[in-house]
Coordinates of C-alpha atoms in Angstrom, one line a residue:
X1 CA 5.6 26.4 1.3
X2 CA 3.8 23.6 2.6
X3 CA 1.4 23.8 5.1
X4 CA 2.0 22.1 8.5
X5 CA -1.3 20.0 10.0
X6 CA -1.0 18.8 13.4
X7 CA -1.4 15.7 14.4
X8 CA -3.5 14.8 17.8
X9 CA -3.2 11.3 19.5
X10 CA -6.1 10.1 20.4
X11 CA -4.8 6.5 21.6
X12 CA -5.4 6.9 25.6
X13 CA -8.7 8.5 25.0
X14 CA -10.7 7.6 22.2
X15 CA -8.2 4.2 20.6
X16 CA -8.8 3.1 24.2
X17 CA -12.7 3.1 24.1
X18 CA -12.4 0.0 21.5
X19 CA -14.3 -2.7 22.9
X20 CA -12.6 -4.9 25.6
X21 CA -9.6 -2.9 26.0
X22 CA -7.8 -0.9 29.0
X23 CA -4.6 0.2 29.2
X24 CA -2.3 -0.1 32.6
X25 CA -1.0 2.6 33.7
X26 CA 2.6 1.6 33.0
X27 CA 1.2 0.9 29.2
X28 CA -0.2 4.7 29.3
X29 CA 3.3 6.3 30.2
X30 CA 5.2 4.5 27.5
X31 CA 3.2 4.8 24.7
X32 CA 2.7 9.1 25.8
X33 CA 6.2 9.1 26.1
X34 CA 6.8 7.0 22.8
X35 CA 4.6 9.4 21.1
X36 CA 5.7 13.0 22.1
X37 CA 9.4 12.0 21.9
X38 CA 8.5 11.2 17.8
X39 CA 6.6 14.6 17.8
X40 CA 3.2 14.6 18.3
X41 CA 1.7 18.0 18.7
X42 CA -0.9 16.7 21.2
X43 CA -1.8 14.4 23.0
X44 CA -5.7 13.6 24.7
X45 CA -5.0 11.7 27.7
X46 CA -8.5 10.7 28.9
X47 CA -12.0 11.2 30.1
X48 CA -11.6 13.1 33.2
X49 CA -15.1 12.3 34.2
X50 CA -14.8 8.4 34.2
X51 CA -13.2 8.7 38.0
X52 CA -10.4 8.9 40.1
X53 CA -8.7 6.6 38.5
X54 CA -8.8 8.4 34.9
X55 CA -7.7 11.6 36.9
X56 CA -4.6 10.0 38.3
X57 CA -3.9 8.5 35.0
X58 CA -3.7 11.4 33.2
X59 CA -2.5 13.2 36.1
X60 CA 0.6 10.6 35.7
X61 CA 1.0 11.6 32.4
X62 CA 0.8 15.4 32.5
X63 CA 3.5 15.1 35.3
X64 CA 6.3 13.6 32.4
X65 CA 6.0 16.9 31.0
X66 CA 6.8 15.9 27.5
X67 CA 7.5 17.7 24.7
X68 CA 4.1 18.3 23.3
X69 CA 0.4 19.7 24.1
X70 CA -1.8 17.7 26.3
X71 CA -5.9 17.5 26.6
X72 CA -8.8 16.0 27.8
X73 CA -12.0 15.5 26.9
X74 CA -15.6 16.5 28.5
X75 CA -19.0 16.7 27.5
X76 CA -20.7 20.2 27.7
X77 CA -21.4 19.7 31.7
X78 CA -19.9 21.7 34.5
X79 CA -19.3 18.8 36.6
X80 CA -16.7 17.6 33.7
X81 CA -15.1 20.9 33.1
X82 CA -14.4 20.9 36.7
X83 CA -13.0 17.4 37.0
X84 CA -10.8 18.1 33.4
X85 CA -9.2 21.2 35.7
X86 CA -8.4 18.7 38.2
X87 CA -6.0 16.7 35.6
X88 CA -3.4 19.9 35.3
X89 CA -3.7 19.5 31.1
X90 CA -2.6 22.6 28.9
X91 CA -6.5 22.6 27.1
X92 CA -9.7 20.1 27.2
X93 CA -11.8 19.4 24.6
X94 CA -15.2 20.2 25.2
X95 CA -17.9 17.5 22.6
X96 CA -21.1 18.9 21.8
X97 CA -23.8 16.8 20.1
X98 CA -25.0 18.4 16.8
X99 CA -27.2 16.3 15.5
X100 CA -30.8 15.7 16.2
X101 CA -30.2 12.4 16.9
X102 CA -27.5 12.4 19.3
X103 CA -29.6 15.6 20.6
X104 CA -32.6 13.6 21.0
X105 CA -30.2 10.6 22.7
X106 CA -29.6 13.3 25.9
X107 CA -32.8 15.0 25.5
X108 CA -32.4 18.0 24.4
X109 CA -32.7 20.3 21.3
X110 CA -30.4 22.8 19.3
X111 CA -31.2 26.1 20.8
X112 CA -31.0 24.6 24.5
X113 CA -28.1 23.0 24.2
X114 CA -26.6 26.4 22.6
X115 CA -28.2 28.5 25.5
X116 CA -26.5 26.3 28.3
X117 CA -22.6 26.1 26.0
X118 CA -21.7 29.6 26.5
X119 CA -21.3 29.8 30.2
X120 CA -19.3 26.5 29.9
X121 CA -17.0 28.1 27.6
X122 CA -16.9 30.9 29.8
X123 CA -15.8 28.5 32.7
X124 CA -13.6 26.4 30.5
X125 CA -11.7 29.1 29.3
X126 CA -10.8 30.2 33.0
X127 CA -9.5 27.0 33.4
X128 CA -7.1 25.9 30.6
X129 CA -4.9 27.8 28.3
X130 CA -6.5 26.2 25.4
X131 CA -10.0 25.3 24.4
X132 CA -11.3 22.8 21.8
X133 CA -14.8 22.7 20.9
X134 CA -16.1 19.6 19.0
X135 CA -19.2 19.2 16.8
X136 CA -20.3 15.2 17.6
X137 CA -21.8 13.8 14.7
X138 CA -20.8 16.6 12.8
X139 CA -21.2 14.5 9.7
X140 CA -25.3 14.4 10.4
X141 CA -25.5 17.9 11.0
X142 CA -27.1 20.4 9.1
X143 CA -24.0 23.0 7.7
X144 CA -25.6 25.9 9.1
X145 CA -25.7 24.7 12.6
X146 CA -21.7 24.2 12.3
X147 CA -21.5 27.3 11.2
X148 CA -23.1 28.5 14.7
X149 CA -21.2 26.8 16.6
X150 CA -18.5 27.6 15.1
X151 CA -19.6 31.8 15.3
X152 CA -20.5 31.0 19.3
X153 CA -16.5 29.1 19.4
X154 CA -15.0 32.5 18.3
X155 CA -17.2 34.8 20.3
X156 CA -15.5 33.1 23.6
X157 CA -12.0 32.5 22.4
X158 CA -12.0 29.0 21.8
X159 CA -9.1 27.8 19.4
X160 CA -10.2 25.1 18.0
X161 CA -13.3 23.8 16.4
X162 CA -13.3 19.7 15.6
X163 CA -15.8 17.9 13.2
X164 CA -16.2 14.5 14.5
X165 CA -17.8 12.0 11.6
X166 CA -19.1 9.9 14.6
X167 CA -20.4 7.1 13.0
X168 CA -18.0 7.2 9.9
X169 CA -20.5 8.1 7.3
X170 CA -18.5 11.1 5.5
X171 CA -16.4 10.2 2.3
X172 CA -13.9 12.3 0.8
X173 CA -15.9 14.4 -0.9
X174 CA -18.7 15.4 1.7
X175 CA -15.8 16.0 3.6
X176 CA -13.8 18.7 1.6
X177 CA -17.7 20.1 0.6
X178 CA -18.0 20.5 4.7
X179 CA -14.7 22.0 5.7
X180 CA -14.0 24.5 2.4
X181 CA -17.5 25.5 2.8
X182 CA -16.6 26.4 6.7
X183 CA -13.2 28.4 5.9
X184 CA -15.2 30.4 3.4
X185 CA -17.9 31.0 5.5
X186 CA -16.3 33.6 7.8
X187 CA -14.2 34.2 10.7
X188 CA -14.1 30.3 12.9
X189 CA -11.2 28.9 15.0
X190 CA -8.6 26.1 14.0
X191 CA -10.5 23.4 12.2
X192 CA -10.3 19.9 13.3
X193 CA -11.3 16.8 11.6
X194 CA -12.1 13.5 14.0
X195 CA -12.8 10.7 11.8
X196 CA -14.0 7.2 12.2
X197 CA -13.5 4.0 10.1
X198 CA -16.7 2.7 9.7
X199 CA -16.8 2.3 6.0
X200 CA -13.2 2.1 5.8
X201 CA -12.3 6.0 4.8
X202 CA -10.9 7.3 7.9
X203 CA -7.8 8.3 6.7
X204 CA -8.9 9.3 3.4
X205 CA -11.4 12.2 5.1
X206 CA -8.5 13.0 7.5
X207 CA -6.5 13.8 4.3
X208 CA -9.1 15.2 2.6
X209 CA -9.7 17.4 5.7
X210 CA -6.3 18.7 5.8
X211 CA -6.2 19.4 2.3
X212 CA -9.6 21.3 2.5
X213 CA -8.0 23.8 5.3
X214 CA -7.9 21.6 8.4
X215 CA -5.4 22.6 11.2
X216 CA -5.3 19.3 12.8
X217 CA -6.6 15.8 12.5
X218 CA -7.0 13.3 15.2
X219 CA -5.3 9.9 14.9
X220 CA -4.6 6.7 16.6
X221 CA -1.9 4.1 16.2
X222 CA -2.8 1.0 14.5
X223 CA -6.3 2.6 14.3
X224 CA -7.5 1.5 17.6
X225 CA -10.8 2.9 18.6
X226 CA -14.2 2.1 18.6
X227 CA -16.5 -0.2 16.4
X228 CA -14.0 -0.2 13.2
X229 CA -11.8 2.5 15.0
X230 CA -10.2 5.9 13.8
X231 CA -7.9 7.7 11.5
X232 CA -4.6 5.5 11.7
X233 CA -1.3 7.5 12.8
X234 CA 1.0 5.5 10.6
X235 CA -1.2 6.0 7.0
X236 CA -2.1 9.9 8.3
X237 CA 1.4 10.9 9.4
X238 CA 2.9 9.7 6.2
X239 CA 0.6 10.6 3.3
X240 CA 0.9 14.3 5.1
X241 CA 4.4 14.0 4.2
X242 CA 4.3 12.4 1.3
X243 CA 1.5 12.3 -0.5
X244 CA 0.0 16.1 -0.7
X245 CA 1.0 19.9 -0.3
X246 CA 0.8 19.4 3.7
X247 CA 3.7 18.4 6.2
X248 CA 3.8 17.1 9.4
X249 CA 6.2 17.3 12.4
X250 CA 5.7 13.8 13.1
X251 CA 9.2 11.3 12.4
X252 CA 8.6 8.7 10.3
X253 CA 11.0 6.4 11.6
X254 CA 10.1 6.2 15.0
X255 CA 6.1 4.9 13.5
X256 CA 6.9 0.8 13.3
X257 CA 8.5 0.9 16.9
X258 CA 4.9 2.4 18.4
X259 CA 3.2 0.7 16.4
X260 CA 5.1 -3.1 17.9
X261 CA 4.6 -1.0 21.2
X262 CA 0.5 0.0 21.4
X263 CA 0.3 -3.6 19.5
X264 CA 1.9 -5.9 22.5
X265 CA -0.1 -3.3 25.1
X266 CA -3.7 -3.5 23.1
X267 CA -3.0 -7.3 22.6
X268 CA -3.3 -6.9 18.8
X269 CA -1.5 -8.1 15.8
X270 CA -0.4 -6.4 13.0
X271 CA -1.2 -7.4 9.4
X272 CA 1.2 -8.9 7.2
X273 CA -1.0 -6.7 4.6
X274 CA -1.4 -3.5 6.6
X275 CA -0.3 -0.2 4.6
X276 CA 3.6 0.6 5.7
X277 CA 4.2 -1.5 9.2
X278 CA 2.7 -5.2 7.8
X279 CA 5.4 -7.8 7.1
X280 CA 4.9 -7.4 3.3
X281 CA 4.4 -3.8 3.0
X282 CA 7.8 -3.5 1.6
X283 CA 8.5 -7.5 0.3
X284 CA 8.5 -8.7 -3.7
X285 CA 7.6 -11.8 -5.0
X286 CA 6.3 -11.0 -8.2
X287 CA 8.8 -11.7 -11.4
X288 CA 8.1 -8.4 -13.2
X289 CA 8.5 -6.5 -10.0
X290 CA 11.4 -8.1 -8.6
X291 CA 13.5 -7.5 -12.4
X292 CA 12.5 -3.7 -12.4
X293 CA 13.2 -3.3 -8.2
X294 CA 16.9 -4.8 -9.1
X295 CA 17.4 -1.7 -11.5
X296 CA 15.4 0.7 -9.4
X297 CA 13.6 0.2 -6.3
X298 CA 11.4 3.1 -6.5
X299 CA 9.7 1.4 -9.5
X300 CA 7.1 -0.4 -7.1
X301 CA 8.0 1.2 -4.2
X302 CA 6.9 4.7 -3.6
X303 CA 9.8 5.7 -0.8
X304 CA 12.7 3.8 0.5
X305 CA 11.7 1.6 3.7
X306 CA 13.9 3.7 6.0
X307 CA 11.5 6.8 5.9
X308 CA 9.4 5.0 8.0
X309 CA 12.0 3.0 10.1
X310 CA 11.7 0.1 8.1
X311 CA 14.4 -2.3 6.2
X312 CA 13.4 -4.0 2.9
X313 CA 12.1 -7.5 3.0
X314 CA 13.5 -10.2 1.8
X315 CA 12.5 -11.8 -1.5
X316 CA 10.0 -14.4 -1.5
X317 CA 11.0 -17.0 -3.7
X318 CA 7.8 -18.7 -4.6
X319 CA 5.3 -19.8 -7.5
X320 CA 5.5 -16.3 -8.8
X321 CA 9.2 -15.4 -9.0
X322 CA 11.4 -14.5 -12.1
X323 CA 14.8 -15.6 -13.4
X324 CA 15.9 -12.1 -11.9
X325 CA 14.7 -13.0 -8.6
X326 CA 16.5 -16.7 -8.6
X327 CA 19.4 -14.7 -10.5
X328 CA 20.1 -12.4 -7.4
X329 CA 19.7 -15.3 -4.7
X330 CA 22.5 -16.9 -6.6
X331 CA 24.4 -14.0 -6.2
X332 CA 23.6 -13.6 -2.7
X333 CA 24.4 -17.2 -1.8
X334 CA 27.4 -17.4 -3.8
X335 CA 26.2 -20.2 -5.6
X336 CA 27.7 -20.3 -9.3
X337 CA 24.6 -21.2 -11.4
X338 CA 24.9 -20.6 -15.2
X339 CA 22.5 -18.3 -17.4
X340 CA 21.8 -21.8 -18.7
X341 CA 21.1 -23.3 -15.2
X342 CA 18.9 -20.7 -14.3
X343 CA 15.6 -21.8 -16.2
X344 CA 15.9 -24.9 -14.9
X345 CA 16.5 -23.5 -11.0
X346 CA 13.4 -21.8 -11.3
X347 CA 11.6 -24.5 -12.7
X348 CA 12.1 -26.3 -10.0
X349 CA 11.4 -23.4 -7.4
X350 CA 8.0 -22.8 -8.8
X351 CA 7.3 -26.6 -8.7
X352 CA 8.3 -27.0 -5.0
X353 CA 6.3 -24.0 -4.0
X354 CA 3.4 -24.9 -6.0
X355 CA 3.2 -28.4 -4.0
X356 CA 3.9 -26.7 -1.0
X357 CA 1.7 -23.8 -1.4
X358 CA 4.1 -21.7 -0.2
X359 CA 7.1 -19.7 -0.5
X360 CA 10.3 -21.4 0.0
X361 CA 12.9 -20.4 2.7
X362 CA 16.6 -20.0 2.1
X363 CA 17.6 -23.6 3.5
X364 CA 14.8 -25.1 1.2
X365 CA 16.2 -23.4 -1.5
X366 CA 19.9 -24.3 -0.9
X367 CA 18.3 -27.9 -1.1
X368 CA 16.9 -27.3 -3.8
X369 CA 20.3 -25.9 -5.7
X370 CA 22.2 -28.6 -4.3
X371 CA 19.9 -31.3 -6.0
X372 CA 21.1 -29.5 -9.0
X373 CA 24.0 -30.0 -8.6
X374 CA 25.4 -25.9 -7.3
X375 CA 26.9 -25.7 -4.1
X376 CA 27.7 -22.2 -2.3
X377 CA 31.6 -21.1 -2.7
X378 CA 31.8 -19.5 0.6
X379 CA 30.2 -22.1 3.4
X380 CA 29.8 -19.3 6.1
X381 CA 26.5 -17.8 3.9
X382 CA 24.5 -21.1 4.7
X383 CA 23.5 -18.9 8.0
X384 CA 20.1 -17.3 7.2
X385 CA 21.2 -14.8 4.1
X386 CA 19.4 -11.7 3.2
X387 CA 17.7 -11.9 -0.8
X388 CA 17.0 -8.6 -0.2
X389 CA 18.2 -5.8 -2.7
X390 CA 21.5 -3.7 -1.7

């Protein structure tokens, strides 16, 4: 049996906090909606204590009532808790600094800051049907103090307990070291992991989290979020399926359509590199590739483009194609080149691209067949034509 991790969207709380950005209202709707409707188990809406306006905001979204948990998040003050009740979400997430330094940063020290947490809890847990409890800069933290936390979490029914890596310092294996160590340790709530990208390994802890007993991990799509940003939806939600002994609700398909969607509302662009939703993440140019894809695609792919809602690319017919590549546009085109005219097609392709430095597109390399002499047999393919594989 696989073990199911739950995903929680952090987009409209924590993905919005990236520098210079704010959602409208309109912007916040869609993408919540977008979200639960492709299963997300939760979604954190905001920071009820920003103001009126974050309370209507995630007020607006709590009143869709979509298909999945919703939160919000507070620091370990009264005056939040009270403003989170206001936003009629099913739990809040209550963030507790762990570290000496961020301790330090709001002056005060370990044992104070435990002293004045129970009665929160106390008051948070008449408020919402589910509590989170979240260990900032977790990652900075002595074990031990986790561990107290996490003893004070179950001792006032709190469900959840989340290790935030706040400044993105963890790597894989401080990470499973942190979490295993925590599930042996003794009775504790849902673990949590919230990971930043700082040096890159967001997703990678996230995993690593889940794999080392993890109930949840927090996400955001395309990875928004402050400084570098966090855990990325698309990567998370498909290595769970994919790529370990853990599942995920989430569907697949549904990732490239809010990804175009948090893209055009964030005013970002996505990567013609980045991992499963770029432009090349599923397109071939290389010669050895492109001969072993023709016979089986899985050979340098490691699913089939429609698990995540994509369709295969096109082949780029550049500098580094093979005869199969030029072989299977022939095909395609219907243009009746020999095995003997092939060499020299190619030839000719690499040449063009090399001065161009750049693939070539399908009318450049019609031209290109025509100067040689091969014309299509059916005219109507001269529209734009597919050199994908079937």
């Amino acid at each position: 049996m696989r073990r199911t991790v739950e995903l929680i969207d952090t987009t409209l709380r924590d993905g919005e906090q990236a520098p210079g950005l704010c959602f409208g209202l309109d912007q916040r709707l869609a993408i919540a909606t977008a979200l639960a409707r492709a299963g997300i188990d939760e979604l954190e809406l905001g920071i009820p204590a920003a103001g009126e306006a974050a309370i209507a905001a995630i007020r607006a979204v709590v009143a869709l009532t979509l298909p999945c948990r919703t939160s919000c998040w507070c620091r370990a003050r009264r005056g939040d808790i009270e403003a989170a009740a206001r936003t009629g979400t099913d739990g809040v997430h209550i963030s507790v600094p762990v570290s000496d330094r961020q301790l330090a940063a709001i002056g005060r020290d370990w044992p104070g800051m435990t002293a004045r947490l129970a009665p929160l809890l106390i008051q948070a847990r008449g408020a919402f049907a589910f509590v989170s409890l979240g260990a900032q800069d977790a990652s900075r933290a002595p074990l031990e103090r986790l561990r107290a936390l996490g003893a004070l979490a179950t001792e006032h029914g709190v469900a959840r307990l989340r290790l935030a890596d706040t400044v993105g310092v963890w790597t894989p294996e401080r990470t499973a070291r942190v979490f295993r160590a925590l599930r042996a340790g003794g009775r504790l709530p849902a673990l949590a992991c919230h990971a930043h990208n700082d040096l890159g390994m967001a997703t990678a802890n996230s995993l690593t989290a889940a794999s080392a007993g993890a109930a949840s991990v927090d996400v955001t799509v395309l990875g928004i979020g402050e400084r570098a940003g966090n855990a990325r939806l698309t990567e998370v939600a498909t290595a769970l399926q994919h790529a370990g002994q853990t599942r995920c609700r989430f569907d697949l398909r549904q990732l490239p359509r809010i990804g175009r969607l948090v893209a055009a509302a964030a005013g970002r662009t996505i990567a013609p590199d980045r991992p499963l939703l770029g432009a090349n993440a599923f397109r071939h140019e290389s010669g050895i590739h492109v001969a072993a894809l023709l016979q089986d695609p899985t050979t340098y792919e490691p699913f089939a483009p429609a698990t995540v809602g994509r369709t295969r690319a096109p082949f780029v017919l550049g500098v580094h194609s093979g005869i199969a590549a030029v072989r299977d546009a022939c095909r395609r085109l219907r243009l009746p080149a020999t095995e003997e005219q092939l060499p020299t097609l190619l030839a000719t392709l690499r040449a063009h691209a090399q001065d161009r430095m750049r693939a070539l597109d399908t009318s450049e390399f019609l031209a290109l067949a025509r100067d040689l002499g091969l014309h299509q047999t059916d005219r109507a393919s001269e529209s734009p034509a597919s050199l994908s594989m079937p």
